[in-house]
XYZ file of C-alpha atoms in Angstrom:
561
model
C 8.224 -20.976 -20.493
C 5.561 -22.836 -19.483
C 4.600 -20.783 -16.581
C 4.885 -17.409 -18.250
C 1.672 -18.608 -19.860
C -2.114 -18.003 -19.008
C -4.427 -21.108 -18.799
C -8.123 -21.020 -18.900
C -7.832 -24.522 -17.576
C -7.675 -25.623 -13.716
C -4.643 -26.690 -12.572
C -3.637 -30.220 -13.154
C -2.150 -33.011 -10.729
C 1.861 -34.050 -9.778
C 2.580 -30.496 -9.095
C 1.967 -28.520 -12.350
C 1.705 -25.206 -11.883
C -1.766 -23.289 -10.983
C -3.674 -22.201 -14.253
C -4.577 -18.701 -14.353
C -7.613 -17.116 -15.725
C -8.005 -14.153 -17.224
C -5.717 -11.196 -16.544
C -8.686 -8.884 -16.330
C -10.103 -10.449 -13.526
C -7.189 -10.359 -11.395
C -6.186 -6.981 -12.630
C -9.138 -4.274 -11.935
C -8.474 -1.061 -12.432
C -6.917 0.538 -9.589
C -8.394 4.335 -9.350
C -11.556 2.704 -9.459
C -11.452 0.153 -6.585
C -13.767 2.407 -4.479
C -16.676 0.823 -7.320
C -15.157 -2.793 -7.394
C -14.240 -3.383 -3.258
C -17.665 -3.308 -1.448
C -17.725 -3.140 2.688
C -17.966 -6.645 4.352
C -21.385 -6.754 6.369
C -20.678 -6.384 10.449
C -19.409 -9.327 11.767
C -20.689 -8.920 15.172
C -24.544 -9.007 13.474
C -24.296 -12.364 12.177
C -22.717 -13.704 15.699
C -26.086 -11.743 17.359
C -28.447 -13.807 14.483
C -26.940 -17.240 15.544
C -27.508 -16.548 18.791
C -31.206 -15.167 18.486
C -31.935 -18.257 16.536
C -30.272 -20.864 18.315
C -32.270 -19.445 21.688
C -35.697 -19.969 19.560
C -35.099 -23.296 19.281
C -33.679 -23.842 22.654
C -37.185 -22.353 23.869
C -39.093 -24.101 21.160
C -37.357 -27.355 22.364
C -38.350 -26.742 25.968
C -41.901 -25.789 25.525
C -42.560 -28.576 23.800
C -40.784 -30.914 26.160
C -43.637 -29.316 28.928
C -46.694 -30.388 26.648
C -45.564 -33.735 26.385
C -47.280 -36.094 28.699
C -45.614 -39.736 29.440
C -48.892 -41.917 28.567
C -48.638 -45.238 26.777
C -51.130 -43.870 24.390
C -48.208 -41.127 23.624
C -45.317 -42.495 23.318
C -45.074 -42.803 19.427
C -46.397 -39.450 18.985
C -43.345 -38.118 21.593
C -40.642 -39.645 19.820
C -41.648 -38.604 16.425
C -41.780 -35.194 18.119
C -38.285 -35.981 19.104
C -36.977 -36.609 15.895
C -38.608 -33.952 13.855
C -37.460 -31.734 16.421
C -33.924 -33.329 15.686
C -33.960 -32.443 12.329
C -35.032 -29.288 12.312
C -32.066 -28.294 14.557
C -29.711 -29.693 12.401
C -30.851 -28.435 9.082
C -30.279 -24.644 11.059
C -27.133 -25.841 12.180
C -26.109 -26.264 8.566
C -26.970 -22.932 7.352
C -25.499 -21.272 10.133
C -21.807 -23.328 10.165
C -20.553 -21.708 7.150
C -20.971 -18.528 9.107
C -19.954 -19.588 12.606
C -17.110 -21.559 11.255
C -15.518 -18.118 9.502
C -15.754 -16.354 12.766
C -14.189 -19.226 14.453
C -11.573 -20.902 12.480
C -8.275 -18.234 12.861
C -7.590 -16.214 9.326
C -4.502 -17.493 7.009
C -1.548 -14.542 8.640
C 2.220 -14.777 8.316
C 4.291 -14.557 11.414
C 7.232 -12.784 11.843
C 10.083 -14.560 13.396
C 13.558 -12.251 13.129
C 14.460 -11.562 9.625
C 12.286 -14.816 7.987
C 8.484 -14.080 7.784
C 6.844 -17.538 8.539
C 3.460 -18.630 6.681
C 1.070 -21.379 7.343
C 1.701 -24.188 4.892
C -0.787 -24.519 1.779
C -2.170 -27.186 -0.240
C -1.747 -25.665 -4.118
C 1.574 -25.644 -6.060
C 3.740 -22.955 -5.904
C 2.907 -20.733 -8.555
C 5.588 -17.918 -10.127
C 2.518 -14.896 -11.390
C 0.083 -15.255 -8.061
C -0.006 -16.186 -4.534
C -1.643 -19.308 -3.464
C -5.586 -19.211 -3.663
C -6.099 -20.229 0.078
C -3.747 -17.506 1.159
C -5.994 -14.972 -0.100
C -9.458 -15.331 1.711
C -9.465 -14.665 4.495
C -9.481 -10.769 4.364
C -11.254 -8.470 3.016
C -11.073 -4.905 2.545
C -13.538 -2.567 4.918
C -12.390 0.934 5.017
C -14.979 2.182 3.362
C -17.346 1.229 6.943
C -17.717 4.933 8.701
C -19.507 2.317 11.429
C -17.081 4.424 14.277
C -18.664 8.089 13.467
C -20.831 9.604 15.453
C -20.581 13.535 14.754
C -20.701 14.652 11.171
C -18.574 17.387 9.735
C -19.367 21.043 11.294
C -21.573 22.335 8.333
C -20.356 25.912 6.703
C -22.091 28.441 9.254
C -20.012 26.844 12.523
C -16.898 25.725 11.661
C -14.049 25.501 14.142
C -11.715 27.133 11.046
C -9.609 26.316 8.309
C -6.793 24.102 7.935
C -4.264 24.549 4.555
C -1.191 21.838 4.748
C 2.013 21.910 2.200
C 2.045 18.534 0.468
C 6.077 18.340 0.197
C 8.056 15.820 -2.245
C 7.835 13.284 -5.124
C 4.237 12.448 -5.964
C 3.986 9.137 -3.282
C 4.952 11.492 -0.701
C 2.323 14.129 -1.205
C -0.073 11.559 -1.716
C 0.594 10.294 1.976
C 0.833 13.518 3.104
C -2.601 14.354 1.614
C -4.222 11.283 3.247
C -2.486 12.292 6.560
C -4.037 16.275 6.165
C -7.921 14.820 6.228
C -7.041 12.832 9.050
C -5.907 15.622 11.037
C -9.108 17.488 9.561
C -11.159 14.765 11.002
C -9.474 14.766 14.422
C -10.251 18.519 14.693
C -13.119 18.835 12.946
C -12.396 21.705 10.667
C -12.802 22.841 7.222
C -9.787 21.432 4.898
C -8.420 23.562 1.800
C -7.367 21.560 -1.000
C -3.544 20.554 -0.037
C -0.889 22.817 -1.635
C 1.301 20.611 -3.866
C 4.592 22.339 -3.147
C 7.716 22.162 -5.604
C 10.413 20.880 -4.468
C 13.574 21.233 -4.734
C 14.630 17.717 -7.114
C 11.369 16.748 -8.382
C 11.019 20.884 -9.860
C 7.126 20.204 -10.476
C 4.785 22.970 -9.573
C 1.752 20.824 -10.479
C -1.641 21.431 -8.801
C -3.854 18.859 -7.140
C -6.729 19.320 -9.673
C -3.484 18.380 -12.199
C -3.056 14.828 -11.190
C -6.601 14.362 -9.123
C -10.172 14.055 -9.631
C -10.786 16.955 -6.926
C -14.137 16.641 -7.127
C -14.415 12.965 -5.911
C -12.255 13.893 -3.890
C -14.493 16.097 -2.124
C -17.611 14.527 -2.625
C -16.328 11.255 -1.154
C -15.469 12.677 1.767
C -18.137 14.861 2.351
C -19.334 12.309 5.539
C -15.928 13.073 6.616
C -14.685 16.355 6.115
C -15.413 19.521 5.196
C -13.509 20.605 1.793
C -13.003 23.152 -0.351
C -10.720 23.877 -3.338
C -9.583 27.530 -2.138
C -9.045 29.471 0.593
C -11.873 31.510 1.873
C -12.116 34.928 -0.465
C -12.890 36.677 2.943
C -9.136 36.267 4.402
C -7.476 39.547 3.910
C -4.308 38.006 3.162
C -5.174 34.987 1.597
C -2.222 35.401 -0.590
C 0.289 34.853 2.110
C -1.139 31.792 3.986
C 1.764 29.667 2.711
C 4.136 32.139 3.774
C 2.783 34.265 6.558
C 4.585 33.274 9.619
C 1.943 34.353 12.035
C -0.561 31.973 10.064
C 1.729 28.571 10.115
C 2.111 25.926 12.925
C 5.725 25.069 12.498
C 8.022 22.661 14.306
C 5.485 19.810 14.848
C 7.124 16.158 15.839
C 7.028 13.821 14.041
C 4.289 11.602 14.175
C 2.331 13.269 16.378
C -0.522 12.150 18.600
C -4.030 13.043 17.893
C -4.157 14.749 21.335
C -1.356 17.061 20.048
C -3.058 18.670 17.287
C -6.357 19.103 19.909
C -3.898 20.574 22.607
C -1.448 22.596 20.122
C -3.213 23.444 16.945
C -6.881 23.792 17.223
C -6.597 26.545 19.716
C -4.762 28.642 17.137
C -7.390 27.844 14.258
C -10.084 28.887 16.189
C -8.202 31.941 17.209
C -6.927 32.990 13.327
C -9.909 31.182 11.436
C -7.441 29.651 8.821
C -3.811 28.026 9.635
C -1.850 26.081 7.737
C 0.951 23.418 8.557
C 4.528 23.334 7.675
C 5.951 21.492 7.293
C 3.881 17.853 7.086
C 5.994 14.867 6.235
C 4.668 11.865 8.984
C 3.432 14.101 11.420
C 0.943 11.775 12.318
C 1.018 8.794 13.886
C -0.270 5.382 13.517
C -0.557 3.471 16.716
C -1.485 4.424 20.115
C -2.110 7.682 19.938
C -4.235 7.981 16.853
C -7.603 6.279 17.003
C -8.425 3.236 15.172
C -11.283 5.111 12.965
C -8.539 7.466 11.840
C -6.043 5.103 10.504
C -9.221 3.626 8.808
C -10.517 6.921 7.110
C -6.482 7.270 6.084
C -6.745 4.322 3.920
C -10.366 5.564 3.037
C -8.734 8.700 1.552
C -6.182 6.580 -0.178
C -7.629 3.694 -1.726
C -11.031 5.248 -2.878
C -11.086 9.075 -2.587
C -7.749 9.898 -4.450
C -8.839 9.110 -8.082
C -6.466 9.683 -11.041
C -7.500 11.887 -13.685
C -9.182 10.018 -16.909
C -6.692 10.603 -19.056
C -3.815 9.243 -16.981
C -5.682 6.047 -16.023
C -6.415 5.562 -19.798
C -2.677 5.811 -20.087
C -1.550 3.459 -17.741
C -4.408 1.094 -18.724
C -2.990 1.151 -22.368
C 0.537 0.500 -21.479
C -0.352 -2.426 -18.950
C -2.155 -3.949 -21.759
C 0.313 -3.541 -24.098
C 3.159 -5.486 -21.917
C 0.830 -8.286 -21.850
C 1.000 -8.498 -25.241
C 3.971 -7.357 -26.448
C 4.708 -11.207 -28.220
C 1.215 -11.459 -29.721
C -0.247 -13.753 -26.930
C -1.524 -12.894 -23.343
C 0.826 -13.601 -20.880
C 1.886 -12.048 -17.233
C 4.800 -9.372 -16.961
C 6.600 -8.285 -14.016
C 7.093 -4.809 -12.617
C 10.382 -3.612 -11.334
C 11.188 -0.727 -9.458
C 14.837 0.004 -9.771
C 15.963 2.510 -6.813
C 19.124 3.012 -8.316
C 19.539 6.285 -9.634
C 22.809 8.786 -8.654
C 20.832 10.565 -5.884
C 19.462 7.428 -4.461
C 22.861 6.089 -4.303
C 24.665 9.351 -2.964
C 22.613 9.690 -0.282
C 22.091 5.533 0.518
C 26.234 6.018 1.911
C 26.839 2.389 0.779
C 29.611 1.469 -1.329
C 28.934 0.254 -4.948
C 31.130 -1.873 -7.199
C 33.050 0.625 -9.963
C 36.764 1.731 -10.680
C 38.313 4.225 -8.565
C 37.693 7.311 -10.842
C 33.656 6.718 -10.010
C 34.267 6.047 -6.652
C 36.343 8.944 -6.343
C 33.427 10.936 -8.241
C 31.048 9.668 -6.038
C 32.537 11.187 -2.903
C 32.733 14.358 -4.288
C 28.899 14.325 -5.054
C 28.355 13.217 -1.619
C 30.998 15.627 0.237
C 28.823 18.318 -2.243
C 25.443 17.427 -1.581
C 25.657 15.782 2.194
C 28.857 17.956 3.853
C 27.550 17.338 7.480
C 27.572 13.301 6.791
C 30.302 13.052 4.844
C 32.710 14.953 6.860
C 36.256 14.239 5.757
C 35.040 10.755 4.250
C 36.710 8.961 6.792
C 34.526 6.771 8.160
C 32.102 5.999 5.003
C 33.500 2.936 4.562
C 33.156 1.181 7.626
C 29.676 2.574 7.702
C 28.730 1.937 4.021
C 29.731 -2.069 5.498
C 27.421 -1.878 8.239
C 24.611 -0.869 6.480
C 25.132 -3.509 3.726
C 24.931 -5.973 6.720
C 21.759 -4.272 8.053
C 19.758 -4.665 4.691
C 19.920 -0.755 4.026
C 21.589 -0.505 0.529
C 19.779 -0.209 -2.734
C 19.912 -3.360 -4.727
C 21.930 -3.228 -7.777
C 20.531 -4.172 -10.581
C 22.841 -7.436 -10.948
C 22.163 -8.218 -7.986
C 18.069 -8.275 -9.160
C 18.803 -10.035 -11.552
C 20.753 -12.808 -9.645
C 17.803 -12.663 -7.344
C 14.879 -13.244 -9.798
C 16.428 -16.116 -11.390
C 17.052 -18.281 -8.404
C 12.956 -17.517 -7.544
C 12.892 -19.367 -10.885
C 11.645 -16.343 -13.172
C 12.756 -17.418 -16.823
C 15.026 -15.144 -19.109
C 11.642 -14.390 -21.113
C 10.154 -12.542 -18.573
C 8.471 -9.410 -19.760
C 9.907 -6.779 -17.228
C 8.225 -3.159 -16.668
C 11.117 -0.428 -15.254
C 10.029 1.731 -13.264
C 13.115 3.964 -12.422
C 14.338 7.236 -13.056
C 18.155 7.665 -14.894
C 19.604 4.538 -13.252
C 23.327 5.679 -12.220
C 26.425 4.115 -14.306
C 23.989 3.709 -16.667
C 23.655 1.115 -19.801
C 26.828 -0.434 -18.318
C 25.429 -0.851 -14.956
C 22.226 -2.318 -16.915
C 24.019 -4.980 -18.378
C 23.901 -7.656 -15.996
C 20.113 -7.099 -15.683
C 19.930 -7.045 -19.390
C 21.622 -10.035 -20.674
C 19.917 -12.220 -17.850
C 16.224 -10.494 -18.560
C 16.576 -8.991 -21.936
C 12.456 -8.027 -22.324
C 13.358 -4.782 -20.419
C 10.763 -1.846 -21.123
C 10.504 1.507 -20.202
C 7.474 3.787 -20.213
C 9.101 5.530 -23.031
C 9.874 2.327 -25.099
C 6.057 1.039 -24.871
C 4.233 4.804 -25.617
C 5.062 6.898 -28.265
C 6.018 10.465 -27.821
C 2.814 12.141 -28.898
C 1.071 9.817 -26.465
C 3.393 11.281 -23.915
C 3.808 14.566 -24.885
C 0.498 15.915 -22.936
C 2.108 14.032 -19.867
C 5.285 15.806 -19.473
C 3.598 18.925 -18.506
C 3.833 17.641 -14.862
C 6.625 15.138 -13.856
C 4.078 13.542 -11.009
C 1.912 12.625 -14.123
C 4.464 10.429 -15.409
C 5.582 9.425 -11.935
C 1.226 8.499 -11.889
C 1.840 6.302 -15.133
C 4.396 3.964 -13.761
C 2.820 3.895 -9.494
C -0.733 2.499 -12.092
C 1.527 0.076 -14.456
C 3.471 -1.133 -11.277
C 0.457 -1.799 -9.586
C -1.488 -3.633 -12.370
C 1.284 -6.305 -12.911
C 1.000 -9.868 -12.054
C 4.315 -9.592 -10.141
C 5.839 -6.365 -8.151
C 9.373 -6.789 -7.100
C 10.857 -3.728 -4.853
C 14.554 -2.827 -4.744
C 14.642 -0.405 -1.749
C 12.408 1.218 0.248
C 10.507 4.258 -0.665
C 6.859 5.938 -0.742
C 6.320 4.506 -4.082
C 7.044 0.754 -3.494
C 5.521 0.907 -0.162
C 2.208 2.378 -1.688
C 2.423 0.493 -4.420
C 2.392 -2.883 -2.301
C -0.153 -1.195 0.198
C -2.603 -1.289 -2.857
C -2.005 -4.661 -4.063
C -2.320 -6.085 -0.048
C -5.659 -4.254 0.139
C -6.507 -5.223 -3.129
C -6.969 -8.919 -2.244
C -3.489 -10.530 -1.545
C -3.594 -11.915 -4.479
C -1.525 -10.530 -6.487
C 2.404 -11.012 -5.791
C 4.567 -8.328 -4.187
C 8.415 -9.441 -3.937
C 10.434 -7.706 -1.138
C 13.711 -8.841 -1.255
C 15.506 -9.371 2.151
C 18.245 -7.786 1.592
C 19.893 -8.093 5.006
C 20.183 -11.865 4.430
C 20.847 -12.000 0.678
C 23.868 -9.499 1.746
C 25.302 -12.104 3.338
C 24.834 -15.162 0.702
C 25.438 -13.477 -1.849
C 28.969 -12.021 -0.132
C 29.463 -15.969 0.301
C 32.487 -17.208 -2.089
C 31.815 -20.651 -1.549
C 28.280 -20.571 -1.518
C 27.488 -22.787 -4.982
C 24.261 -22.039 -7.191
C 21.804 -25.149 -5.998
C 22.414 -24.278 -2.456
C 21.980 -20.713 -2.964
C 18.165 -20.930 -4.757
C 17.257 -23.058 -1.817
C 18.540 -19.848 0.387
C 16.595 -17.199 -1.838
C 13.497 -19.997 -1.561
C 13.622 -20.055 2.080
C 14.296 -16.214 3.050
C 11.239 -15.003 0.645
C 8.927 -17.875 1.133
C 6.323 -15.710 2.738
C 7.665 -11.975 0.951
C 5.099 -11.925 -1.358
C 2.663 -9.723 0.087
C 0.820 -12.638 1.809
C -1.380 -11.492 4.545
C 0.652 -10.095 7.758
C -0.516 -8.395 10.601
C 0.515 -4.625 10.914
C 3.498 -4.568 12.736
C 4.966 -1.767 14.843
C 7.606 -0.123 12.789
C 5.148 -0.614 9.484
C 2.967 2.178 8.487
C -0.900 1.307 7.755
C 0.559 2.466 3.727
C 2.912 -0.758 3.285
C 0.455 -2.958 4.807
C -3.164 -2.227 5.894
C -4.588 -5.433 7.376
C -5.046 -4.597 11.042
C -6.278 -1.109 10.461
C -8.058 -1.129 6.960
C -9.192 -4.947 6.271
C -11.688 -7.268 8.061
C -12.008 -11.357 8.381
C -13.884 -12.334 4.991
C -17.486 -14.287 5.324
C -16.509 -16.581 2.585
């Protein structure tokens, strides 16, 4: 219980666990980070002001070695020459090493070696609510630097065209696709209409942009950038039908497309028709080599300071974070859970779950419904559901969480935040979770209904309220894979590293916990050792991770300090 608690002490000696100030300070508000996250200075200036000092000094040095005369009358005066001389070098050498030695020493990163993620070791005590201190400064956010522009934005009078996109999905998918439509502005250099937030066919939402977003930050941020505006140009004849008009929309673009592409392919139509749109736009824009390093960087530009939650949903969120910290009447750290377990998530997952035979029969008949092409006679689901289990690529249920966060040593009076949708099987499939963590709490258990009411106008507001709870918690534990984790933990990486973000391997903890023999000692020292460093500790950007799950290489620079 001990650790659940904040400390405004420093931590103590024979292990005890770090103290932990405030829970302000480590938890500013997100939509606002474009205010609290300021632009590290250019590295490559401070390397170019050692070395114009350090070659004064040389030359100093040397021209007064060629005044100096070897008389016995000047001996004294040429050795307290020397010395001065001496001193004065060293006393520069002092103020410079702080900054030499951070461009020199190599930055705290993670290394990935098969399934285990392997960290440099660290001097503090483990701690259950943050990750180590010394893990955490070595990077520092820097998207904000437009250092790689040259050419501004094509004003109003000579623009190449127009560009509308459909923004397709749940809320964390439009959001990426937003952030992936002023890129593709950029790379063309036209004018960008304010993304159409399209309904879709499970989330039913028809909300607008100006709905969930501050469009005019939006704009005005990224004025330097790229040309916005909120409609479509009133002199388009059939402005109506730019969603719909075949002869206006660039269809069947690859997936994540090269920057070239949209030069070669698209352009040439926009400046033929004057306005195009795209569609459809779900990652059709890559991240690596074929996108340039300034455009991955204006990506997380648009998504960690240009998309700004409306006031009123912030206020929201801000409310509700506040009041899991002190739901027992003293501060103390909760824990955010996103539970990917609800009936569609499962149907279309193909893994086999634990129930009787009258859900699992139910269960294929929602799949044969929904999936007929997959399923096909149902045959080989099995084997397959079995392989994927093995591979890491089934939801975790929520026993299995459960199991999980207890062997990293999370006590049963953990204040949990659930972020989930109807969680499939229900109360009954909650009850492991439950009776192991019973401070469980819902958006709808900590607001009341009036407070909510002028939320559930648009179901990507409330989906807003739980991505700014989830990412204000001292802890953020994923279940599966998703936009919404993977932004979520994007955030909290860019944020500062400090705060933790648990991603459960669940390739390996398939197989322990399938072990029958494995006991309970031996199996916390597996679920210690497979998520020592999956905690959002600094990593670099691998290939098969998007800049959105973790934005180091592309989005953050070494730290000063």
């Amino acid at each position: 219980m001990a650790e659940l608690r904040h400390s405004s002490a420093a931590g103590g000696g024979g292990g005890a666990a770090v103290a932990r100030p405030s829970a302000a300070r480590h938890h500013p508000d997100a939509a606002a980070i474009s205010t609290l996250l300021s632009p590290p200075p250019s590295s490559s200036k401070d390397l170019d002001h050692v070395d114009h000092v350090e070659q004064q000094q040389q030359q100093q040095h040397h021209g007064s070695r060629r005044e100096w005369r070897f008389t016995s009358g000047s001996a004294g005066s040429m050795v307290a020459g020397a010395f001065l001389a001496l001193l004065l070098l060293l006393a520069v050498t002092l103020t410079l090493a702080p900054s030499i030695w951070s461009h020199l020493r190599p930055g705290y990163l993670c290394k990935k070696e098969g399934f285990i993620l392997r960290c440099p070791p660290v001097i503090e005590p483990p701690s259950l609510w943050e990750n180590p201190h010394s893990t955490t400064t070595s990077w520092e956010p820097c998207a904000e630097q437009r250092s790689y522009y040259h050419n501004p934005p094509l004003p109003e009078e000579e623009p190449n065209g127009y560009l509308g996109i459909h923004a397709e999905g749940g809320l964390n998918q439009q959001r990426i696709a937003i952030c992936n439509a002023v890129a593709v502005a950029r790379i063309m250099n036209v004018t960008l209409i304010i993304p159409l937030m399209k309904q879709d066919q499970i989330w039913k939402d028809q909300t607008r942009f100006e709905d969930v977003f501050d469009v005019d930050h939006f704009i005005n941020y990224l004025k330097d950038d790229v040309r916005i505006v909120k409609d479509i140009p009133s002199w388009l004849p059939d402005r109506g039908d730019l969603y719909t008009s075949l002869r206006r929309t660039v269809k069947n673009i690859p997936k994540y497309a090269s920057a070239e592409w949209y030069l070669d392919n698209v352009l040439p139509r926009i400046k033929e028709k004057r306005v195009m749109a795209l569609k459809p736009f779900v990652d059709r824009l890559g991240y690596y080599d074929n996108v340039p390093a300034e455009i991955n960087r204006l990506r997380c530009r648009v998504n960690y300071h240009a998309l700004k939650f409306l006031p009123h949903i912030e206020e929201m969120a801000e409310t509700l974070a506040s009041r899991m910290r002190n739901r027992t009447g003293t501060l103390q750290p909760y824990m955010a859970l996103h539970l990917r377990f609800e009936k569609g998530m499962v149907g279309l997952s193909f893994c086999d779950f634990v129930g009787n035979r009258r859900e699992k029969a139910m269960m294929a008949a929602y799949r044969k419904k929904e999936w007929p092409r997959r399923f096909k006679n149902g045959s080989h689901v099995w084997h397959q559901a079995l392989q994927k289990r093995k591979e890491g690529r089934c939801p975790l249920e929520p026993g299995e969480v459960a199991v999980i966060l207890m062997a990293m040593g999370y006590p049963k009076e953990t204040q949990v935040y659930v972020a989930s949708g109807q969680v499939y099987g229900g109360e009954n499939r909650m009850a492991a979770l439950r009776n192991m963590f019973p401070n469980l709490v819902r958006k709808e258990e900590l607001a009341t209904e009036e407070e909510l009411k002028p939320l559930r106008k648009h179901v990507t507001s409330l989906a807003a309220i739980d991505f700014l709870v989830c990412l204000k918690s001292d802890v953020f534990v994923m279940t599966h894979g998703g936009n919404f984790a993977k932004l979520v933990m994007g955030t909290r990486r860019y944020m500062g590293h400090h705060l933790k973000s648990i991603k459960p391997n669940k390739a390996l903890m398939a197989k322990v916990l399938g072990d029958p023999y494995l006991g309970w000692p031996a199996f916390v020292d597996e679920v210690a050792t497979m998520h020592e460093g999956r905690t959002g500790l600094p990593e670099p950007t691998f290939p098969g991770y998007d800049i959105y799950e973790n934005p180091l290489s592309h989005c953050m620079c070494r730290s000063k300090s």
